[in-house]
């Protein structure tokens, strides 16, 4: 079983839609949960960072972690064409290894 | 400007010819790591380093070597490249560990023929 599972998409939505991106993970020791955004031909960049369970909001973006079900989500409100990218969830239990999901490719259409 | 710099950006080489991909960061970060990115498999960690002279294997270390002689540099060495190492490689650095924000380089597209 993979440590992190993520639906690869591609996901295509109209501008203004609410987007929901999700990952599941298997190791209950994971405490730190991050979402990275990767534009075509670029390296990933940190978008959201969450420690333990709960919600975190930053502008149009909301990250949720449900440790009881080992489920993490990223919501994008009022999606824009500039949000078109690949979104990668990542998890770690502490200071050493970092594990990424396979990434979900999102396209926001005008 | 704070950045992680990888070189080269693109490389085509032949099977068995040793190569090194360089990585340098100017943020005085303790933690550095290498990843490969393949379609359908995502980013997979090859090696990481918690500090100078401290390195450890990630999930896919076979066929790769690294060294961390200086804090700012973390080269990736392929002693005898094979076609299955054709991939997009990223170097990243973080302030103090995998649980802090990772800053990625621009990527190195490697093709082994």
PDB file of C-alpha atoms in Angstrom:
ATOM      1  CA  UNK A   1       0.000   0.000   0.000  1.00  0.00           C
ATOM      2  CA  UNK A   2       1.316   3.426  -0.933  1.00  0.00           C
ATOM      3  CA  UNK A   3       1.919   5.793   1.950  1.00  0.00           C
ATOM      4  CA  UNK A   4      -0.009   8.556   0.193  1.00  0.00           C
ATOM      5  CA  UNK A   5      -2.737   8.130  -2.419  1.00  0.00           C
ATOM      6  CA  UNK A   6      -3.902  10.977  -4.619  1.00  0.00           C
ATOM      7  CA  UNK A   7      -6.264  10.993  -7.585  1.00  0.00           C
ATOM      8  CA  UNK A   8      -4.114  12.094 -10.558  1.00  0.00           C
ATOM      9  CA  UNK A   9      -6.955  13.670 -12.500  1.00  0.00           C
ATOM     10  CA  UNK A  10      -6.868  15.532 -14.811  1.00  0.00           C
ATOM     11  CA  UNK A  11      -9.588  17.685 -13.326  1.00  0.00           C
ATOM     12  CA  UNK A  12     -11.207  20.350 -15.491  1.00  0.00           C
ATOM     13  CA  UNK A  13     -13.524  22.977 -13.986  1.00  0.00           C
ATOM     14  CA  UNK A  14     -15.064  26.262 -15.156  1.00  0.00           C
ATOM     15  CA  UNK A  15     -13.770  29.550 -13.801  1.00  0.00           C
ATOM     16  CA  UNK A  16     -15.395  30.421 -10.487  1.00  0.00           C
ATOM     17  CA  UNK A  17     -16.004  26.809  -9.448  1.00  0.00           C
ATOM     18  CA  UNK A  18     -15.113  25.363  -6.058  1.00  0.00           C
ATOM     19  CA  UNK A  19     -12.384  22.762  -6.408  1.00  0.00           C
ATOM     20  CA  UNK A  20     -11.820  19.904  -3.977  1.00  0.00           C
ATOM     21  CA  UNK A  21      -8.526  18.020  -4.056  1.00  0.00           C
ATOM     22  CA  UNK A  22      -7.940  15.051  -1.785  1.00  0.00           C
ATOM     23  CA  UNK A  23      -5.332  12.637  -0.490  1.00  0.00           C
ATOM     24  CA  UNK A  24      -5.398   9.675   1.829  1.00  0.00           C
ATOM     25  CA  UNK A  25      -2.429   8.396   3.792  1.00  0.00           C
ATOM     26  CA  UNK A  26      -1.676   5.186   5.643  1.00  0.00           C
ATOM     27  CA  UNK A  27       0.743   6.039   8.458  1.00  0.00           C
ATOM     28  CA  UNK A  28      -0.856   7.463  11.585  1.00  0.00           C
ATOM     29  CA  UNK A  29       2.549   8.848  12.632  1.00  0.00           C
ATOM     30  CA  UNK A  30       2.338  11.594  10.013  1.00  0.00           C
ATOM     31  CA  UNK A  31       1.900  14.938  11.759  1.00  0.00           C
ATOM     32  CA  UNK A  32       2.752  17.524   9.125  1.00  0.00           C
ATOM     33  CA  UNK A  33       0.679  17.989   5.991  1.00  0.00           C
ATOM     34  CA  UNK A  34       1.498  20.250   3.103  1.00  0.00           C
ATOM     35  CA  UNK A  35       0.116  21.151  -0.286  1.00  0.00           C
ATOM     36  CA  UNK A  36       2.475  22.184  -3.042  1.00  0.00           C
ATOM     37  CA  UNK A  37       1.526  23.750  -6.353  1.00  0.00           C
ATOM     38  CA  UNK A  38       3.560  23.021  -9.453  1.00  0.00           C
ATOM     39  CA  UNK A  39       3.201  24.991 -12.659  1.00  0.00           C
ATOM     40  CA  UNK A  40       4.296  23.439 -15.914  1.00  0.00           C
ATOM     41  CA  UNK A  41       8.095  23.292 -16.274  1.00  0.00           C
ATOM     42  CA  UNK A  42       8.642  24.648 -12.761  1.00  0.00           C
ATOM     43  CA  UNK A  43       9.556  23.242  -9.371  1.00  0.00           C
ATOM     44  CA  UNK A  44       6.823  22.824  -6.737  1.00  0.00           C
ATOM     45  CA  UNK A  45       6.071  25.707  -4.366  1.00  0.00           C
ATOM     46  CA  UNK A  46       4.492  25.475  -0.930  1.00  0.00           C
ATOM     47  CA  UNK A  47       0.851  26.527  -0.917  1.00  0.00           C
ATOM     48  CA  UNK A  48      -0.533  25.414   2.452  1.00  0.00           C
ATOM     49  CA  UNK A  49       0.993  23.947   5.627  1.00  0.00           C
ATOM     50  CA  UNK A  50      -0.957  22.238   8.409  1.00  0.00           C
ATOM     51  CA  UNK A  51       0.219  20.625  11.607  1.00  0.00           C
ATOM     52  CA  UNK A  52      -1.986  17.856  13.034  1.00  0.00           C
ATOM     53  CA  UNK A  53      -5.757  17.990  12.509  1.00  0.00           C
ATOM     54  CA  UNK A  54      -7.999  20.902  11.659  1.00  0.00           C
ATOM     55  CA  UNK A  55      -8.542  23.561   9.063  1.00  0.00           C
ATOM     56  CA  UNK A  56      -6.354  26.328   7.765  1.00  0.00           C
ATOM     57  CA  UNK A  57      -7.509  29.107   5.488  1.00  0.00           C
ATOM     58  CA  UNK A  58      -5.475  31.455   3.317  1.00  0.00           C
ATOM     59  CA  UNK A  59      -7.452  33.620   0.932  1.00  0.00           C
ATOM     60  CA  UNK A  60      -9.280  31.386  -1.533  1.00  0.00           C
ATOM     61  CA  UNK A  61      -7.508  28.270  -0.255  1.00  0.00           C
ATOM     62  CA  UNK A  62      -8.538  26.032   2.654  1.00  0.00           C
ATOM     63  CA  UNK A  63      -6.612  22.984   3.823  1.00  0.00           C
ATOM     64  CA  UNK A  64      -8.294  20.343   5.970  1.00  0.00           C
ATOM     65  CA  UNK A  65      -6.793  17.427   7.838  1.00  0.00           C
ATOM     66  CA  UNK A  66      -8.841  14.616   9.360  1.00  0.00           C
ATOM     67  CA  UNK A  67      -6.394  12.388  11.180  1.00  0.00           C
ATOM     68  CA  UNK A  68      -9.081   9.981  12.344  1.00  0.00           C
ATOM     69  CA  UNK A  69      -9.778   8.984   8.742  1.00  0.00           C
ATOM     70  CA  UNK A  70      -6.278   9.792   7.443  1.00  0.00           C
ATOM     71  CA  UNK A  71      -7.712  12.179   4.878  1.00  0.00           C
ATOM     72  CA  UNK A  72      -6.421  15.553   3.736  1.00  0.00           C
ATOM     73  CA  UNK A  73      -8.143  18.031   1.468  1.00  0.00           C
ATOM     74  CA  UNK A  74      -7.478  21.279  -0.324  1.00  0.00           C
ATOM     75  CA  UNK A  75     -10.377  23.492  -1.338  1.00  0.00           C
ATOM     76  CA  UNK A  76     -10.060  26.305  -3.838  1.00  0.00           C
ATOM     77  CA  UNK A  77     -12.889  28.839  -3.938  1.00  0.00           C
ATOM     78  CA  UNK A  78     -13.657  31.043  -6.929  1.00  0.00           C
ATOM     79  CA  UNK A  79     -11.109  29.176  -9.031  1.00  0.00           C
ATOM     80  CA  UNK A  80      -9.168  31.181 -11.609  1.00  0.00           C
ATOM     81  CA  UNK A  81      -7.341  30.167 -14.797  1.00  0.00           C
ATOM     82  CA  UNK A  82      -4.107  31.040 -12.951  1.00  0.00           C
ATOM     83  CA  UNK A  83      -4.891  28.155 -10.564  1.00  0.00           C
ATOM     84  CA  UNK A  84      -4.290  25.704 -13.423  1.00  0.00           C
ATOM     85  CA  UNK A  85      -1.386  23.592 -12.182  1.00  0.00           C
ATOM     86  CA  UNK A  86      -0.560  20.273 -10.582  1.00  0.00           C
ATOM     87  CA  UNK A  87      -1.298  20.087  -6.866  1.00  0.00           C
ATOM     88  CA  UNK A  88       0.776  17.736  -4.730  1.00  0.00           C
ATOM     89  CA  UNK A  89      -0.028  16.714  -1.177  1.00  0.00           C
ATOM     90  CA  UNK A  90       2.891  15.797   1.062  1.00  0.00           C
ATOM     91  CA  UNK A  91       3.195  14.276   4.498  1.00  0.00           C
ATOM     92  CA  UNK A  92       5.888  13.702   7.066  1.00  0.00           C
ATOM     93  CA  UNK A  93       6.127  12.452  10.608  1.00  0.00           C
ATOM     94  CA  UNK A  94       9.004  14.670  11.602  1.00  0.00           C
ATOM     95  CA  UNK A  95      12.390  15.784  10.448  1.00  0.00           C
ATOM     96  CA  UNK A  96      13.550  13.213   7.947  1.00  0.00           C
ATOM     97  CA  UNK A  97      11.603  11.772   5.057  1.00  0.00           C
ATOM     98  CA  UNK A  98       9.018  13.651   3.043  1.00  0.00           C
ATOM     99  CA  UNK A  99       6.464  11.713   1.027  1.00  0.00           C
ATOM    100  CA  UNK A 100       4.448  13.163  -1.835  1.00  0.00           C
ATOM    101  CA  UNK A 101       1.257  12.071  -3.512  1.00  0.00           C
ATOM    102  CA  UNK A 102       1.302  11.593  -7.263  1.00  0.00           C
ATOM    103  CA  UNK A 103      -0.254  15.018  -7.855  1.00  0.00           C
ATOM    104  CA  UNK A 104      -3.604  16.121  -9.295  1.00  0.00           C
ATOM    105  CA  UNK A 105      -3.547  18.070 -12.538  1.00  0.00           C
ATOM    106  CA  UNK A 106      -6.111  20.895 -12.460  1.00  0.00           C
ATOM    107  CA  UNK A 107      -7.282  22.999 -15.368  1.00  0.00           C
ATOM    108  CA  UNK A 108      -9.559  25.981 -14.805  1.00  0.00           C
ATOM    109  CA  UNK A 109     -11.268  26.991 -18.019  1.00  0.00           C
ATOM    110  CA  UNK A 110     -12.614  30.424 -18.971  1.00  0.00           C
TER     111      UNK A 110
ATOM    112  CA  UNK B   1      17.570  36.385  -4.118  1.00  0.00           C
ATOM    113  CA  UNK B   2      16.920  33.236  -2.085  1.00  0.00           C
ATOM    114  CA  UNK B   3      17.095  30.269  -4.387  1.00  0.00           C
ATOM    115  CA  UNK B   4      18.070  26.695  -5.106  1.00  0.00           C
ATOM    116  CA  UNK B   5      20.142  26.340  -8.252  1.00  0.00           C
ATOM    117  CA  UNK B   6      20.501  23.107 -10.192  1.00  0.00           C
ATOM    118  CA  UNK B   7      22.753  22.451 -13.144  1.00  0.00           C
ATOM    119  CA  UNK B   8      22.425  21.422 -15.847  1.00  0.00           C
ATOM    120  CA  UNK B   9      18.771  22.031 -16.716  1.00  0.00           C
ATOM    121  CA  UNK B  10      18.816  19.485 -19.522  1.00  0.00           C
ATOM    122  CA  UNK B  11      21.153  16.549 -20.058  1.00  0.00           C
ATOM    123  CA  UNK B  12      21.260  13.720 -22.558  1.00  0.00           C
ATOM    124  CA  UNK B  13      23.835  11.044 -21.849  1.00  0.00           C
ATOM    125  CA  UNK B  14      24.671   7.458 -22.739  1.00  0.00           C
ATOM    126  CA  UNK B  15      24.306   4.387 -20.580  1.00  0.00           C
ATOM    127  CA  UNK B  16      27.211   3.917 -18.197  1.00  0.00           C
ATOM    128  CA  UNK B  17      28.757   7.368 -18.467  1.00  0.00           C
ATOM    129  CA  UNK B  18      29.138   8.850 -14.996  1.00  0.00           C
ATOM    130  CA  UNK B  19      27.449  12.181 -14.422  1.00  0.00           C
ATOM    131  CA  UNK B  20      26.885  14.688 -11.648  1.00  0.00           C
ATOM    132  CA  UNK B  21      23.967  17.067 -11.215  1.00  0.00           C
ATOM    133  CA  UNK B  22      24.883  19.975  -8.992  1.00  0.00           C
ATOM    134  CA  UNK B  23      22.621  21.662  -6.458  1.00  0.00           C
ATOM    135  CA  UNK B  24      23.379  24.776  -4.467  1.00  0.00           C
ATOM    136  CA  UNK B  25      21.293  26.841  -2.033  1.00  0.00           C
ATOM    137  CA  UNK B  26      21.975  30.303  -0.608  1.00  0.00           C
ATOM    138  CA  UNK B  27      19.538  30.242   2.327  1.00  0.00           C
ATOM    139  CA  UNK B  28      21.790  28.543   4.899  1.00  0.00           C
ATOM    140  CA  UNK B  29      19.343  25.647   5.101  1.00  0.00           C
ATOM    141  CA  UNK B  30      20.240  22.551   7.103  1.00  0.00           C
ATOM    142  CA  UNK B  31      18.141  20.057   5.138  1.00  0.00           C
ATOM    143  CA  UNK B  32      18.565  19.211   1.465  1.00  0.00           C
ATOM    144  CA  UNK B  33      17.054  16.467  -0.633  1.00  0.00           C
ATOM    145  CA  UNK B  34      16.801  15.047  -4.131  1.00  0.00           C
ATOM    146  CA  UNK B  35      13.638  13.853  -5.859  1.00  0.00           C
ATOM    147  CA  UNK B  36      12.772  12.314  -9.158  1.00  0.00           C
ATOM    148  CA  UNK B  37       9.440  12.982 -10.821  1.00  0.00           C
ATOM    149  CA  UNK B  38       7.910  10.480 -13.216  1.00  0.00           C
ATOM    150  CA  UNK B  39       4.442  10.426 -14.827  1.00  0.00           C
ATOM    151  CA  UNK B  40       1.974   8.516 -12.665  1.00  0.00           C
ATOM    152  CA  UNK B  41       4.498   8.124  -9.849  1.00  0.00           C
ATOM    153  CA  UNK B  42       4.806  11.696  -8.631  1.00  0.00           C
ATOM    154  CA  UNK B  43       7.770  13.001  -6.666  1.00  0.00           C
ATOM    155  CA  UNK B  44       9.840  10.317  -5.016  1.00  0.00           C
ATOM    156  CA  UNK B  45      12.640  11.065  -2.599  1.00  0.00           C
ATOM    157  CA  UNK B  46      16.049   9.702  -3.595  1.00  0.00           C
ATOM    158  CA  UNK B  47      18.344  10.912  -0.808  1.00  0.00           C
ATOM    159  CA  UNK B  48      18.241  13.541   1.875  1.00  0.00           C
ATOM    160  CA  UNK B  49      20.745  15.250   4.128  1.00  0.00           C
ATOM    161  CA  UNK B  50      20.045  16.654   7.567  1.00  0.00           C
ATOM    162  CA  UNK B  51      23.373  18.492   7.711  1.00  0.00           C
ATOM    163  CA  UNK B  52      26.969  18.466   6.505  1.00  0.00           C
ATOM    164  CA  UNK B  53      28.324  14.919   6.269  1.00  0.00           C
ATOM    165  CA  UNK B  54      24.901  13.483   7.233  1.00  0.00           C
ATOM    166  CA  UNK B  55      23.027  11.785   4.411  1.00  0.00           C
ATOM    167  CA  UNK B  56      20.408   9.051   4.274  1.00  0.00           C
ATOM    168  CA  UNK B  57      18.411   7.074   1.760  1.00  0.00           C
ATOM    169  CA  UNK B  58      14.972   8.062   0.642  1.00  0.00           C
ATOM    170  CA  UNK B  59      12.498   5.808  -1.119  1.00  0.00           C
ATOM    171  CA  UNK B  60      14.395   5.204  -4.379  1.00  0.00           C
ATOM    172  CA  UNK B  61      18.175   5.425  -3.705  1.00  0.00           C
ATOM    173  CA  UNK B  62      19.350   2.584  -5.964  1.00  0.00           C
ATOM    174  CA  UNK B  63      21.795   3.766  -8.635  1.00  0.00           C
ATOM    175  CA  UNK B  64      22.437   7.149  -7.016  1.00  0.00           C
ATOM    176  CA  UNK B  65      25.032   8.642  -4.696  1.00  0.00           C
ATOM    177  CA  UNK B  66      25.157  11.959  -2.894  1.00  0.00           C
ATOM    178  CA  UNK B  67      27.605  13.893  -0.777  1.00  0.00           C
ATOM    179  CA  UNK B  68      27.284  16.859   1.561  1.00  0.00           C
ATOM    180  CA  UNK B  69      30.734  18.292   2.165  1.00  0.00           C
ATOM    181  CA  UNK B  70      29.519  21.867   2.403  1.00  0.00           C
ATOM    182  CA  UNK B  71      26.239  23.165   3.752  1.00  0.00           C
ATOM    183  CA  UNK B  72      25.232  24.909   0.550  1.00  0.00           C
ATOM    184  CA  UNK B  73      25.965  22.095  -1.945  1.00  0.00           C
ATOM    185  CA  UNK B  74      24.348  18.701  -2.412  1.00  0.00           C
ATOM    186  CA  UNK B  75      25.380  17.055  -5.691  1.00  0.00           C
ATOM    187  CA  UNK B  76      23.625  13.998  -7.102  1.00  0.00           C
ATOM    188  CA  UNK B  77      25.924  11.438  -8.695  1.00  0.00           C
ATOM    189  CA  UNK B  78      24.951   8.714 -11.138  1.00  0.00           C
ATOM    190  CA  UNK B  79      27.965   6.410 -11.343  1.00  0.00           C
ATOM    191  CA  UNK B  80      26.605   4.266 -14.186  1.00  0.00           C
ATOM    192  CA  UNK B  81      23.380   5.735 -15.539  1.00  0.00           C
ATOM    193  CA  UNK B  82      20.786   3.438 -17.083  1.00  0.00           C
ATOM    194  CA  UNK B  83      17.715   4.239 -19.223  1.00  0.00           C
ATOM    195  CA  UNK B  84      15.379   3.683 -16.249  1.00  0.00           C
ATOM    196  CA  UNK B  85      16.979   6.740 -14.640  1.00  0.00           C
ATOM    197  CA  UNK B  86      15.567   8.935 -17.390  1.00  0.00           C
ATOM    198  CA  UNK B  87      13.461  11.370 -15.380  1.00  0.00           C
ATOM    199  CA  UNK B  88      12.928  14.924 -14.140  1.00  0.00           C
ATOM    200  CA  UNK B  89      15.062  15.582 -11.069  1.00  0.00           C
ATOM    201  CA  UNK B  90      14.500  18.198  -8.406  1.00  0.00           C
ATOM    202  CA  UNK B  91      16.749  19.358  -5.623  1.00  0.00           C
ATOM    203  CA  UNK B  92      15.138  21.022  -2.604  1.00  0.00           C
ATOM    204  CA  UNK B  93      16.267  22.647   0.621  1.00  0.00           C
ATOM    205  CA  UNK B  94      14.458  23.324   3.891  1.00  0.00           C
ATOM    206  CA  UNK B  95      15.400  25.289   6.962  1.00  0.00           C
ATOM    207  CA  UNK B  96      15.629  22.407   9.430  1.00  0.00           C
ATOM    208  CA  UNK B  97      13.899  19.241   8.223  1.00  0.00           C
ATOM    209  CA  UNK B  98      11.217  17.606   6.119  1.00  0.00           C
ATOM    210  CA  UNK B  99       8.537  19.318   8.210  1.00  0.00           C
ATOM    211  CA  UNK B 100       9.607  22.800   7.141  1.00  0.00           C
ATOM    212  CA  UNK B 101       8.894  24.468   3.811  1.00  0.00           C
ATOM    213  CA  UNK B 102      10.830  22.969   0.925  1.00  0.00           C
ATOM    214  CA  UNK B 103      12.281  25.295  -1.709  1.00  0.00           C
ATOM    215  CA  UNK B 104      12.793  23.561  -5.016  1.00  0.00           C
ATOM    216  CA  UNK B 105      15.230  24.118  -7.829  1.00  0.00           C
ATOM    217  CA  UNK B 106      14.154  24.513 -11.445  1.00  0.00           C
ATOM    218  CA  UNK B 107      14.597  20.846 -12.242  1.00  0.00           C
ATOM    219  CA  UNK B 108      16.982  18.827 -14.398  1.00  0.00           C
ATOM    220  CA  UNK B 109      15.569  16.848 -17.304  1.00  0.00           C
ATOM    221  CA  UNK B 110      17.827  13.806 -17.716  1.00  0.00           C
ATOM    222  CA  UNK B 111      17.645  11.408 -20.644  1.00  0.00           C
ATOM    223  CA  UNK B 112      19.800   8.266 -20.656  1.00  0.00           C
ATOM    224  CA  UNK B 113      20.037   6.512 -24.022  1.00  0.00           C
TER     225      UNK B 113
END
